[in-house]
PDB file of C-alpha atoms in Angstrom:
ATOM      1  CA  UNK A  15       3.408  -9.364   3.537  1.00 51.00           C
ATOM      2  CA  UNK A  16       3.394  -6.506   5.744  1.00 50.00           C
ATOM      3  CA  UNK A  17       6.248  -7.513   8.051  1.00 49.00           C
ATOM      4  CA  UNK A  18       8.368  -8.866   4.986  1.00 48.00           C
ATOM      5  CA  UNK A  19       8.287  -5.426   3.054  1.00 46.00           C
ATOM      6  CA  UNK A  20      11.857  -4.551   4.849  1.00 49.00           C
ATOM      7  CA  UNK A  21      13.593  -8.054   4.332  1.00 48.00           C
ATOM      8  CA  UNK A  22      13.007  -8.559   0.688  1.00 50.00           C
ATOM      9  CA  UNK A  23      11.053  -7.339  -2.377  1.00 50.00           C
ATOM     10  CA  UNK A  24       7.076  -8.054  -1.484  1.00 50.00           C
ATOM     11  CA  UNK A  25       7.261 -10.424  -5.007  1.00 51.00           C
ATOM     12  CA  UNK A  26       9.560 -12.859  -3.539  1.00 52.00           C
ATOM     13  CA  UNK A  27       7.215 -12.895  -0.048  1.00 53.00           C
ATOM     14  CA  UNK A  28       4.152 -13.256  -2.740  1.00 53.00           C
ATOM     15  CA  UNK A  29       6.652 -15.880  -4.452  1.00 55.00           C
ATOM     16  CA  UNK A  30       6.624 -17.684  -0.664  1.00 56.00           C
ATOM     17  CA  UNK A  31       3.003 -17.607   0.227  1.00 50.00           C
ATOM     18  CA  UNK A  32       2.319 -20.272  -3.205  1.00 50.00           C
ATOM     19  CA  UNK A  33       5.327 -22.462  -1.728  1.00 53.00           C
ATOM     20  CA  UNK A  34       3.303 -22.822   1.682  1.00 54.00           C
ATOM     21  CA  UNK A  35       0.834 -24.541  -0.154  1.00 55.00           C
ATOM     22  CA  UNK A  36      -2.058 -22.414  -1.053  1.00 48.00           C
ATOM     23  CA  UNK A  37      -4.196 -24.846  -3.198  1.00 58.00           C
ATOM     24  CA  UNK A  38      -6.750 -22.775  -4.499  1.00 71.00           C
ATOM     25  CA  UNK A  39      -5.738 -20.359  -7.289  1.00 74.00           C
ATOM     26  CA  UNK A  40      -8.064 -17.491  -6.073  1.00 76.00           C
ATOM     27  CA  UNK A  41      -6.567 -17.377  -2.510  1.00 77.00           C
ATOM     28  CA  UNK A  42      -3.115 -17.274  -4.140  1.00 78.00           C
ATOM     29  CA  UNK A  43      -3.977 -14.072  -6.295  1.00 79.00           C
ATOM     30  CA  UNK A  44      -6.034 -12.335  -3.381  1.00 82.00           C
ATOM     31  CA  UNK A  45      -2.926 -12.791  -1.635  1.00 79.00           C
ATOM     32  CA  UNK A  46      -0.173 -11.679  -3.928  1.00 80.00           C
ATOM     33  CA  UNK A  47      -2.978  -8.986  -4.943  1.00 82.00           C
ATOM     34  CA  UNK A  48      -2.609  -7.622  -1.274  1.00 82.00           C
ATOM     35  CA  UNK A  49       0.952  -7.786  -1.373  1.00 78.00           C
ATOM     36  CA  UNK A  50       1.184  -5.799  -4.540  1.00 81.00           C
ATOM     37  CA  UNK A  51      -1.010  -3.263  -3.367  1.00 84.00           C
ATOM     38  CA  UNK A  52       0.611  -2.963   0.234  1.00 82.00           C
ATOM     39  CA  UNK A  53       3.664  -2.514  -1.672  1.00 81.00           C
ATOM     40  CA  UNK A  54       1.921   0.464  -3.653  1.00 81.00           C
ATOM     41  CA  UNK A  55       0.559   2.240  -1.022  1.00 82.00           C
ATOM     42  CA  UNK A  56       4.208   2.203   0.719  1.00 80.00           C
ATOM     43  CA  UNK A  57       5.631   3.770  -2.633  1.00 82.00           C
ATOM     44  CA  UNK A  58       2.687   6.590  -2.544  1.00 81.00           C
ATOM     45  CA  UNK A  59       3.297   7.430   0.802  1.00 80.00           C
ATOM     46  CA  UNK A  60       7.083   7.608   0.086  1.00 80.00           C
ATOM     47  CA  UNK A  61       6.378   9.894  -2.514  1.00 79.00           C
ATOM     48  CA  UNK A  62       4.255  12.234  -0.594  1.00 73.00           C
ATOM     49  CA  UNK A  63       6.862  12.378   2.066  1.00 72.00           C
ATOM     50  CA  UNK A  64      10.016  13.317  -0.042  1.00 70.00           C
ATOM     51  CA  UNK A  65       7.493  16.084  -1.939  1.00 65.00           C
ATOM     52  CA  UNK A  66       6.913  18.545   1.277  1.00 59.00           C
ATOM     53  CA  UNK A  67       4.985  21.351  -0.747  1.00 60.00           C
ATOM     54  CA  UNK A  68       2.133  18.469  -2.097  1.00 51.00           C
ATOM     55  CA  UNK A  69       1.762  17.070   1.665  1.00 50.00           C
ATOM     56  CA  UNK A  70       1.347  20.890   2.963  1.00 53.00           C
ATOM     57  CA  UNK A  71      -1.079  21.172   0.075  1.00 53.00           C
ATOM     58  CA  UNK A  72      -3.456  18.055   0.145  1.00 54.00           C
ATOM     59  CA  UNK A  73      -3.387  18.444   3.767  1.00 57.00           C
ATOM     60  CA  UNK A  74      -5.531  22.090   3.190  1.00 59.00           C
ATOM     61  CA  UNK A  75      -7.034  20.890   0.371  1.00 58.00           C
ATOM     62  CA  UNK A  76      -8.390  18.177   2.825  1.00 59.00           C
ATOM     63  CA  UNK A  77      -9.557  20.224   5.581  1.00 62.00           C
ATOM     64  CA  UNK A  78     -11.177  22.528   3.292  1.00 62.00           C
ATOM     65  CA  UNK A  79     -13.215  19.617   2.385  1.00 61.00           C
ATOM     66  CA  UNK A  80     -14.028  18.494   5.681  1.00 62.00           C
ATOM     67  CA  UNK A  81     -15.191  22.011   6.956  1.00 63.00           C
ATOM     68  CA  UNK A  82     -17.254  22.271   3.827  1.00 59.00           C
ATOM     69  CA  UNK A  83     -18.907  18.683   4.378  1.00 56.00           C
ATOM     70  CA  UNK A  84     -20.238  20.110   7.981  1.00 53.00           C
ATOM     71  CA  UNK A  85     -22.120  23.025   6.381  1.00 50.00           C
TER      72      UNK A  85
END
């Protein structure tokens, strides 16, 4: 789904992978599962990115974290 996320909306590309012919059922949802959350991450990152003063701040909170971890 990766590759499709600029072309179309990931449901359509989920919408595709059942008309290839996945037979089995669980395959088809681990697959439009994967698409969905591809497509989720891509919105949180978007987020972070148009919100400057959270990235500045989870990126401290996270190296306060990792100095603390070596102690």
């Amino acid at each position: 789904c990766k590759r499709h996320e600029r072309g179309g909306s990931a449901n359509l590309q989920c919408r595709k992978v059942s008309l290839y012919g996945l037979a089995d059922r669980a395959r088809l949802q681990e697959a439009r599962a994967r698409c969905l959350g591809e497509l989720a991450v891509q919105e949180i990152k978007l987020a972070w990115v148009s919100r400057p003063t959270n990235v500045a701040r989870g990126t401290s909170e996270v190296a306060r974290r990792t100095r603390g971890a070596g102690k």
